[in-house]
Short mmCIF file of C-alpha atoms in Angstrom, two decimals:
data_model
loop_
_atom_site.label_atom_id
_atom_site.label_comp_id
_atom_site.label_asym_id
_atom_site.label_seq_id
_atom_site.Cartn_x
_atom_site.Cartn_y
_atom_site.Cartn_z
CA MET A 675 96.45 82.86 83.67
CA ILE A 676 93.85 81.18 85.61
CA ILE A 677 93.15 82.29 89.08
CA ASP A 678 91.94 79.33 91.37
CA SER A 679 89.66 81.09 93.85
CA LYS A 680 88.67 77.72 95.31
CA GLN A 681 92.39 77.54 97.07
CA TYR A 682 91.03 80.59 99.69
CA ASP A 683 87.78 78.61 100.96
CA GLY A 684 87.59 77.33 104.34
CA VAL A 685 89.48 77.27 107.31
CA CYS A 686 91.91 80.31 107.84
CA SER A 687 94.63 80.43 110.10
CA CYS A 688 93.33 83.64 111.36
CA GLY A 689 90.47 80.64 112.39
CA ARG A 690 88.13 81.91 110.55
CA THR A 691 86.50 80.18 107.79
CA HIS A 692 86.35 82.10 104.32
CA LYS A 693 83.19 81.24 101.92
CA MET A 694 84.39 81.95 97.86
CA GLU A 695 81.16 82.01 95.54
CA THR A 696 83.95 82.59 93.00
CA GLN A 697 85.14 79.17 91.74
CA PHE A 698 88.53 80.50 88.96
CA CYS A 699 89.27 83.66 87.08
CA VAL A 700 90.56 83.52 83.63
CA ILE A 701 93.23 86.06 82.26
CA GLU A 702 93.90 85.23 78.29
CA SER A 703 93.33 86.40 74.79
CA GLY A 704 90.35 85.41 73.46
CA VAL A 705 88.31 83.93 75.86
CA LEU A 706 85.38 85.69 75.71
CA LYS A 707 84.11 83.28 72.86
CA ASN A 708 84.40 80.76 75.50
CA ILE A 709 81.96 81.64 78.29
CA SER A 710 79.70 79.25 77.88
CA THR A 711 81.60 76.29 77.84
CA TYR A 712 83.77 77.60 80.82
CA MET A 713 79.82 77.75 82.38
CA LYS A 714 79.37 74.23 81.32
CA GLN A 715 82.73 73.50 83.33
CA ASN A 716 81.08 75.60 86.43
CA GLY A 717 77.32 73.36 86.35
CA MET A 718 76.00 76.93 85.08
CA ARG A 719 72.66 75.57 82.76
CA GLY A 720 69.69 78.44 82.80
CA TYR A 721 68.54 80.67 80.52
CA SER A 722 71.52 83.47 80.40
CA VAL A 723 71.16 86.81 79.44
CA ALA A 724 74.75 89.31 78.15
CA VAL A 725 74.54 92.63 79.60
CA TYR A 726 76.56 95.12 77.62
CA ASP A 727 76.12 99.41 77.65
CA ASP A 728 76.18 100.33 73.79
CA ASN A 729 80.29 100.56 74.14
CA THR A 730 81.03 97.61 75.72
CA TYR A 731 79.10 96.00 72.68
CA LYS A 732 80.73 97.78 69.93
CA ALA A 733 83.88 97.01 71.71
CA THR A 734 83.77 93.10 71.92
CA LYS A 735 81.23 92.29 68.35
CA ASP A 736 83.25 89.85 66.91
CA ARG A 737 83.65 88.28 70.21
CA HIS A 738 80.37 88.36 71.16
CA PRO A 739 79.39 85.20 73.16
CA GLN A 740 76.61 82.96 72.90
CA VAL A 741 73.31 83.32 75.05
CA ASP A 742 69.89 83.03 75.50
CA ALA A 743 69.35 86.81 75.23
CA GLN A 744 70.70 90.26 74.80
CA VAL A 745 70.27 93.68 77.17
CA ILE A 746 72.03 96.77 75.80
CA LEU A 747 72.12 99.64 77.96
CA PRO A 748 72.64 103.58 76.57
CA ALA A 749 76.14 103.98 77.81
CA GLU A 750 75.35 107.62 77.84
CA ASN A 751 73.96 108.64 82.05
CA LEU A 752 74.31 105.15 82.88
CA HIS A 753 75.65 104.84 86.44
CA ALA A 754 75.43 102.16 89.22
CA ASN A 755 72.64 104.17 91.03
CA GLU A 756 68.66 103.08 91.85
CA HIS A 757 67.80 104.43 88.50
CA GLY A 758 70.40 101.72 86.41
CA VAL A 759 68.95 99.65 88.25
CA GLU A 760 65.46 100.29 87.44
CA LEU A 761 65.92 100.85 83.45
CA LEU A 762 68.18 96.34 84.03
CA GLN A 763 65.36 95.71 85.55
CA GLU A 764 62.59 96.45 82.80
CA LYS A 765 64.87 95.19 80.19
CA LEU A 766 65.46 91.65 81.84
CA PRO A 767 63.40 89.11 80.80
CA LYS A 768 61.38 87.01 82.94
CA GLU A 769 62.94 83.51 82.53
CA THR A 770 66.28 85.48 83.62
CA GLU A 771 68.60 82.94 85.42
CA ILE A 772 72.12 83.94 84.39
CA ILE A 773 73.00 87.28 84.37
CA ILE A 774 76.79 88.00 82.00
CA ALA A 775 78.19 91.53 82.96
CA ILE A 776 80.21 92.58 79.75
CA GLY A 777 81.35 95.78 80.94
CA SER A 778 83.47 97.48 83.57
CA GLY A 779 82.34 99.21 86.87
CA THR A 780 79.30 100.13 86.60
CA ILE A 781 77.26 97.86 84.22
CA HIS A 782 79.16 95.28 87.12
CA ASP A 783 77.91 96.73 89.76
CA ILE A 784 74.12 97.23 88.30
CA SER A 785 74.28 93.42 87.28
CA ARG A 786 75.53 92.01 90.26
CA TYR A 787 72.64 93.77 92.82
CA CYS A 788 70.09 92.90 89.65
CA ALA A 789 71.22 89.51 90.28
CA TYR A 790 71.14 89.64 93.89
CA LYS A 791 67.69 91.43 94.33
CA LYS A 792 66.37 88.67 91.92
CA LYS A 793 68.47 85.49 93.47
CA LEU A 794 70.18 84.88 89.86
CA ALA A 795 73.59 83.98 89.51
CA PHE A 796 75.98 85.72 87.68
CA VAL A 797 79.30 86.06 85.43
CA SER A 798 82.11 88.63 85.05
CA CYS A 799 83.39 89.56 82.13
CA PRO A 800 85.35 92.84 82.32
CA THR A 801 86.08 94.89 79.24
CA ALA A 802 88.46 97.34 80.95
CA ALA A 803 91.16 96.55 83.89
CA SER A 804 89.66 100.13 85.77
CA VAL A 805 88.09 98.90 89.05
CA ASP A 806 88.47 96.22 91.80
CA GLY A 807 85.21 95.27 92.18
CA PHE A 808 84.69 93.27 89.78
CA CYS A 809 84.86 89.73 92.23
CA SER A 810 83.11 91.87 94.95
CA SER A 811 79.83 90.02 96.58
CA VAL A 812 79.41 94.37 97.61
CA ALA A 813 77.87 96.87 94.73
CA ALA A 814 79.62 100.33 95.16
CA MET A 815 76.21 102.45 94.37
CA THR A 816 75.22 106.25 94.59
CA TRP A 817 71.41 105.59 96.30
CA ASN A 818 69.35 108.74 96.32
CA GLY A 819 72.97 110.52 96.27
CA CYS A 820 74.65 108.85 99.11
CA LYS A 821 77.43 106.64 97.95
CA LYS A 822 76.86 103.76 99.68
CA THR A 823 78.26 99.83 99.98
CA LEU A 824 75.17 97.86 98.86
CA THR A 825 74.37 93.37 99.18
CA ALA A 826 75.14 92.00 95.78
CA VAL A 827 76.62 88.92 94.26
CA ALA A 828 79.99 88.03 93.53
CA PRO A 829 80.36 86.06 90.22
CA ARG A 830 80.72 82.60 90.27
CA ILE A 831 83.16 82.83 86.90
CA VAL A 832 85.05 85.62 85.53
CA VAL A 833 86.53 85.42 82.33
CA ALA A 834 89.19 88.17 81.24
CA ASP A 835 89.32 88.54 77.47
CA LEU A 836 93.07 90.33 77.75
CA ASP A 837 92.74 91.53 74.02
CA ILE A 838 89.40 93.91 74.68
CA ILE A 839 91.39 94.82 78.26
CA LYS A 840 94.66 95.51 76.19
CA ASN A 841 92.63 97.44 73.58
CA ALA A 842 90.33 99.42 75.95
CA PRO A 843 91.44 103.36 76.09
CA ILE A 844 94.18 103.69 78.52
CA ARG A 845 93.00 106.04 80.74
CA LEU A 846 90.99 103.43 81.91
CA ALA A 847 93.85 101.42 82.39
CA LYS A 848 95.19 103.97 84.34
CA SER A 849 92.23 104.21 86.55
CA GLY A 850 92.91 100.73 87.85
CA PHE A 851 95.89 101.91 88.65
CA GLY A 852 95.09 104.21 91.11
CA ASP A 853 92.70 102.20 92.13
CA MET A 854 95.32 99.42 93.17
CA VAL A 855 97.70 101.64 94.83
CA GLY A 856 94.56 103.14 96.79
CA LYS A 857 95.56 99.45 98.62
CA TYR A 858 98.53 100.72 100.46
CA VAL A 859 96.52 103.01 102.67
CA SER A 860 92.41 100.68 103.04
CA LEU A 861 95.23 98.46 104.16
CA THR A 862 96.96 101.13 106.79
CA ASP A 863 93.59 102.10 107.94
CA TRP A 864 92.61 98.58 107.83
CA LYS A 865 95.60 97.56 110.50
CA VAL A 866 94.93 101.00 112.64
CA GLY A 867 91.03 99.39 113.22
CA ASN A 868 92.82 96.71 114.18
CA LEU A 869 95.44 98.13 116.89
CA LEU A 870 92.75 100.32 118.39
CA THR A 871 89.18 98.69 118.66
CA GLY A 872 89.96 94.93 118.12
CA GLU A 873 88.85 94.29 115.26
CA PHE A 874 88.55 91.51 112.99
CA TYR A 875 91.70 91.49 110.67
CA CYS A 876 93.59 89.12 108.75
CA ASP A 877 97.02 88.90 107.80
CA THR A 878 96.55 86.32 105.30
CA ILE A 879 93.67 88.57 103.09
CA ALA A 880 95.89 91.82 103.93
CA GLU A 881 99.21 90.07 102.80
CA LEU A 882 97.06 88.42 99.57
CA THR A 883 95.86 92.68 98.96
CA ARG A 884 99.71 93.84 99.39
CA GLN A 885 101.23 91.68 97.21
CA ALA A 886 98.31 91.94 94.04
CA THR A 887 99.41 95.97 94.46
CA GLU A 888 102.82 95.19 94.18
CA ASN A 889 102.72 93.28 91.45
CA VAL A 890 100.41 96.16 89.82
CA LEU A 891 102.92 98.75 90.93
CA LYS A 892 106.15 96.41 89.94
CA SER A 893 104.11 96.62 86.54
CA ALA A 894 103.30 100.28 86.17
CA GLU A 895 105.54 101.21 82.74
CA GLY A 896 104.24 98.50 81.03
CA ILE A 897 100.19 99.98 81.61
CA VAL A 898 101.18 102.93 79.45
CA SER A 899 103.32 100.79 76.74
CA ARG A 900 100.37 98.34 76.54
CA ASP A 901 102.45 94.79 77.27
CA ASP A 902 100.87 92.28 77.56
CA LYS A 903 102.14 90.79 80.79
CA ALA A 904 101.59 94.02 82.60
CA TYR A 905 97.63 94.32 81.60
CA GLU A 906 97.84 90.45 82.75
CA ASN A 907 99.59 91.74 86.31
CA LEU A 908 96.94 94.76 86.52
CA MET A 909 93.84 92.61 85.72
CA CYS A 910 95.37 89.97 88.18
CA GLY A 911 95.52 92.11 90.71
CA LEU A 912 92.56 93.98 90.91
CA LEU A 913 90.55 90.47 90.49
CA LEU A 914 92.34 89.70 93.70
CA SER A 915 91.15 92.93 95.22
CA GLY A 916 87.60 91.75 94.29
CA LEU A 917 88.68 88.23 96.21
CA ALA A 918 90.56 89.54 99.15
CA MET A 919 86.53 91.96 100.19
CA GLN A 920 84.82 88.11 99.18
CA MET A 921 86.78 86.42 101.58
CA ILE A 922 85.58 88.53 104.64
CA GLY A 923 82.37 89.79 103.13
CA ASN A 924 83.12 93.86 102.73
CA SER A 925 85.39 96.21 101.28
CA ARG A 926 87.68 96.88 104.69
CA PRO A 927 90.82 95.84 102.65
CA ALA A 928 90.32 97.49 99.38
CA SER A 929 88.82 100.90 100.76
CA GLY A 930 89.93 103.13 103.06
CA ALA A 931 90.29 107.26 103.83
CA GLU A 932 91.31 107.36 100.24
CA HIS A 933 87.70 106.02 99.26
CA HIS A 934 86.00 107.76 101.20
CA ILE A 935 87.74 111.26 99.65
CA SER A 936 86.51 110.18 95.85
CA HIS A 937 83.35 109.17 96.75
CA PHE A 938 83.46 112.75 98.92
CA ILE A 939 83.78 113.96 95.59
CA GLU A 940 81.55 112.01 93.76
CA MET A 941 78.44 113.05 95.92
CA ASN A 942 79.11 116.95 95.22
CA PRO A 943 78.62 118.12 98.48
CA PRO A 944 77.64 121.82 98.52
CA LEU A 945 81.44 122.85 99.28
CA ILE A 946 82.41 121.19 95.86
CA GLU A 947 81.25 124.05 93.54
CA ASN A 948 81.95 122.17 90.23
CA SER A 949 81.46 119.15 90.03
CA SER A 950 84.44 116.10 89.38
CA ASP A 951 84.03 114.23 85.49
CA ALA A 952 87.11 111.96 86.97
CA LEU A 953 87.26 108.43 86.92
CA HIS A 954 86.81 106.67 90.15
CA GLY A 955 89.85 105.39 90.26
CA GLU A 956 91.79 109.00 89.10
CA LYS A 957 90.04 110.26 92.21
CA VAL A 958 91.60 107.67 94.36
CA GLY A 959 94.44 107.64 92.81
CA VAL A 960 94.56 111.68 94.11
CA GLY A 961 93.02 110.24 97.21
CA THR A 962 95.87 108.57 97.98
CA LEU A 963 98.22 110.61 97.50
CA LEU A 964 96.84 113.28 100.22
CA ALA A 965 96.14 110.68 103.03
CA ILE A 966 99.96 109.23 102.71
CA LYS A 967 101.06 113.26 103.07
CA GLU A 968 98.74 113.22 105.44
CA TYR A 969 99.39 110.04 107.53
CA ARG A 970 103.24 110.39 106.96
CA ARG A 971 102.64 114.07 108.65
CA LEU A 972 100.30 112.77 112.00
CA ALA A 973 103.18 110.30 112.31
CA SER A 974 106.06 112.86 112.14
CA LEU A 975 104.22 115.00 115.20
CA PRO A 976 106.98 115.23 117.75
CA GLN A 977 104.82 114.97 120.76
CA PRO A 978 101.29 115.18 120.08
CA SER A 979 98.31 116.21 121.91
CA TYR A 980 96.20 113.91 122.36
CA LYS A 981 92.15 113.88 122.71
CA ASP A 982 88.84 111.67 123.11
CA TYR A 983 87.04 111.63 120.06
CA GLU A 984 83.96 113.41 119.05
CA VAL A 985 80.95 112.20 116.84
CA PHE A 986 80.17 114.06 113.91
CA SER A 987 77.38 116.37 115.40
CA PRO A 988 73.96 116.65 113.35
CA GLU A 989 74.00 120.31 112.61
CA LEU A 990 77.81 120.03 111.09
CA ILE A 991 77.09 117.25 108.72
CA THR A 992 73.84 119.54 107.60
CA SER A 993 75.84 122.17 106.79
CA ILE A 994 78.42 120.49 105.17
CA PHE A 995 75.61 117.90 103.07
CA GLY A 996 72.96 120.13 102.69
CA ALA A 997 69.45 118.90 102.73
CA GLU A 998 69.12 116.60 99.95
CA LEU A 999 72.52 114.26 101.24
CA ALA A 1000 72.14 115.05 104.54
CA PRO A 1001 69.76 112.10 105.72
CA GLY A 1002 71.64 109.66 104.25
CA ILE A 1003 75.07 110.68 106.00
CA LEU A 1004 73.29 110.95 109.66
CA GLU A 1005 71.76 107.51 108.68
CA GLU A 1006 75.58 105.80 108.20
CA ASN A 1007 77.23 107.53 110.71
CA ARG A 1008 75.01 106.61 113.39
CA ASN A 1009 76.47 104.23 116.03
CA ASP A 1010 79.99 105.75 115.14
CA ALA A 1011 82.67 103.53 114.36
CA ALA A 1012 85.57 105.37 116.36
CA GLU A 1013 83.18 107.11 119.16
CA GLN A 1014 85.00 104.53 122.26
CA ILE A 1015 88.28 105.98 120.78
CA THR A 1016 89.97 107.66 123.87
CA ALA A 1017 93.08 110.28 124.45
CA ALA A 1018 94.02 107.12 126.24
CA THR A 1019 93.02 104.39 123.62
CA LEU A 1020 95.14 106.74 121.44
CA GLN A 1021 98.26 106.92 123.56
CA ALA A 1022 98.98 103.98 124.11
CA ASN A 1023 98.52 102.87 120.37
CA TRP A 1024 100.25 105.85 119.04
CA ASN A 1025 103.20 103.96 118.37
CA ALA A 1026 102.36 100.80 116.84
CA ILE A 1027 100.15 102.89 114.53
CA CYS A 1028 103.50 105.31 113.42
CA GLU A 1029 104.92 101.86 112.82
CA VAL A 1030 102.15 100.93 109.90
CA VAL A 1031 102.24 104.14 108.20
CA CYS A 1032 105.73 104.07 108.28
CA GLN A 1033 105.25 101.51 105.72
CA LEU A 1034 103.65 103.31 103.35
CA PRO A 1035 105.47 104.07 100.55
CA ASP A 1036 107.42 107.00 99.81
CA LEU A 1037 105.08 109.69 99.36
CA LYS A 1038 107.95 111.51 96.51
CA GLN A 1039 108.38 107.83 94.37
CA LEU A 1040 104.49 107.28 94.54
CA GLU A 1041 104.60 111.64 93.22
CA ASP A 1042 107.31 110.63 90.33
CA LEU A 1043 105.47 107.67 89.37
CA TYR A 1044 102.24 109.41 88.69
CA LYS A 1045 103.93 112.30 86.83
CA GLU A 1046 106.16 109.94 84.84
CA LEU A 1047 103.33 107.53 83.60
CA ALA A 1048 100.22 110.78 82.76
CA VAL A 1049 98.16 109.65 85.93
CA LYS A 1050 96.49 112.46 87.43
CA SER A 1051 98.10 113.43 91.15
CA THR A 1052 96.53 116.62 92.12
CA LEU A 1053 92.78 118.12 92.46
CA ASP A 1054 93.08 120.34 90.24
CA GLU A 1055 93.76 117.35 87.42
CA ILE A 1056 90.89 115.75 88.80
CA GLY A 1057 88.66 118.94 88.50
CA VAL A 1058 88.21 119.84 91.67
CA SER A 1059 89.98 123.63 93.62
CA ARG A 1060 93.38 122.54 95.65
CA ASP A 1061 91.79 124.87 98.15
CA LEU A 1062 89.55 121.60 99.40
CA GLU A 1063 92.09 119.90 100.76
CA ASP A 1064 91.88 120.53 104.24
CA VAL A 1065 88.10 119.90 103.55
CA LEU A 1066 88.11 116.77 102.03
CA LEU A 1067 90.34 115.52 104.89
CA LYS A 1068 88.06 116.76 107.70
CA TYR A 1069 85.19 115.99 106.09
CA SER A 1070 85.16 112.71 103.72
CA PRO A 1071 85.61 110.15 106.61
CA MET A 1072 81.69 111.58 107.00
CA VAL A 1073 80.69 109.05 104.12
CA ARG A 1074 81.63 106.32 105.35
CA ASN A 1075 81.24 104.86 109.13
CA ARG A 1076 84.99 103.30 109.57
CA LEU A 1077 87.66 103.57 111.41
CA THR A 1078 90.52 105.42 110.00
CA LEU A 1079 93.61 107.16 110.44
CA MET A 1080 91.70 110.29 108.31
CA ARG A 1081 88.43 109.92 111.01
CA ILE A 1082 90.38 110.22 114.15
CA ARG A 1083 92.94 112.74 112.52
CA LYS A 1084 90.55 115.22 115.09
CA CYS A 1085 91.52 113.76 118.06
CA PHE A 1086 95.37 115.39 117.56
CA GLU A 1087 95.42 119.15 118.51
CA LEU A 1088 96.38 120.06 115.15
CA SER A 1089 97.38 123.70 113.79
#
């Protein structure tokens, strides 16, 4: 399968011009060996460095591409944070012109951020269908303890070897499935932002993301049985989600309340007594179920009582995140995205918002599918106490200054 991302380049029906850095994506068996051919086809020449962790180096041992140099990072305790970036920067040869990331999400975020900082070309080679950020122009990083979406560089090309991806641990594919299902919530939140504030919204980007998500959902059973076509659809969906982010220049189509729940858990504030070792997509998958449950509950309120939005106070933020994390969260929430929302604005748009919420998947059917596939579906299963559900709903919006239905949940008088 080849995804010609140039078809999304240029003037869109939304009125904007979408600029695609990624030229094409290849999803086929055995293609990792052919990276140099694809690079030449795209006019990419220069001193190339392949970046692995020691796990992905072993997993691709029979098909390492021909490059000028290799960097192998230790997989243990490697994270997409300032320390991971520093480690790669120290190991990169000075003459590097092209970084080739061969791995999953962490290797990609570290590599794309370094490529951005050093103004280098970037090539993506996913080794697992675990996350949707392979084509993204941003890097999901933990910076000084806070989850951040930092400007990075999108890959010029993506080469996804289906043999490697299909033989990766099944848990990684289930994580990618959870990340994709979350798009139902992120697209809902994006449309809510559009209705309430006139925030830019592109039907083309939204439909591209929605269709990719639907195709993954239809392939769910095949993912567990390691069906080639199902893995191709999953990888395609993850790449298309990244291309959608690239089209708009941020993560809006792919990250909403479900991701904020995941990020809150990942930041491990004092309220989360024990750190969760669940994968990102596993946490997103659980966050998706929590968000759908709450959004449908809000939409079913018989006679909502509205009130003006109130920003999160510095005192509340500090009490929730503690002295170490609070400064970053305070800065994130400066100029709150929802501070203009009034009771009147919400009331005037509530029927339209409810119509959008009603398009979310049926919660029971989704829960049944999770269980059928043995995908993590509860807080307990990702190492978080179920007693913290209300804490997550209330305070997870603080981690990202983005208008979501979860963020304006406090505009309702809730029992």
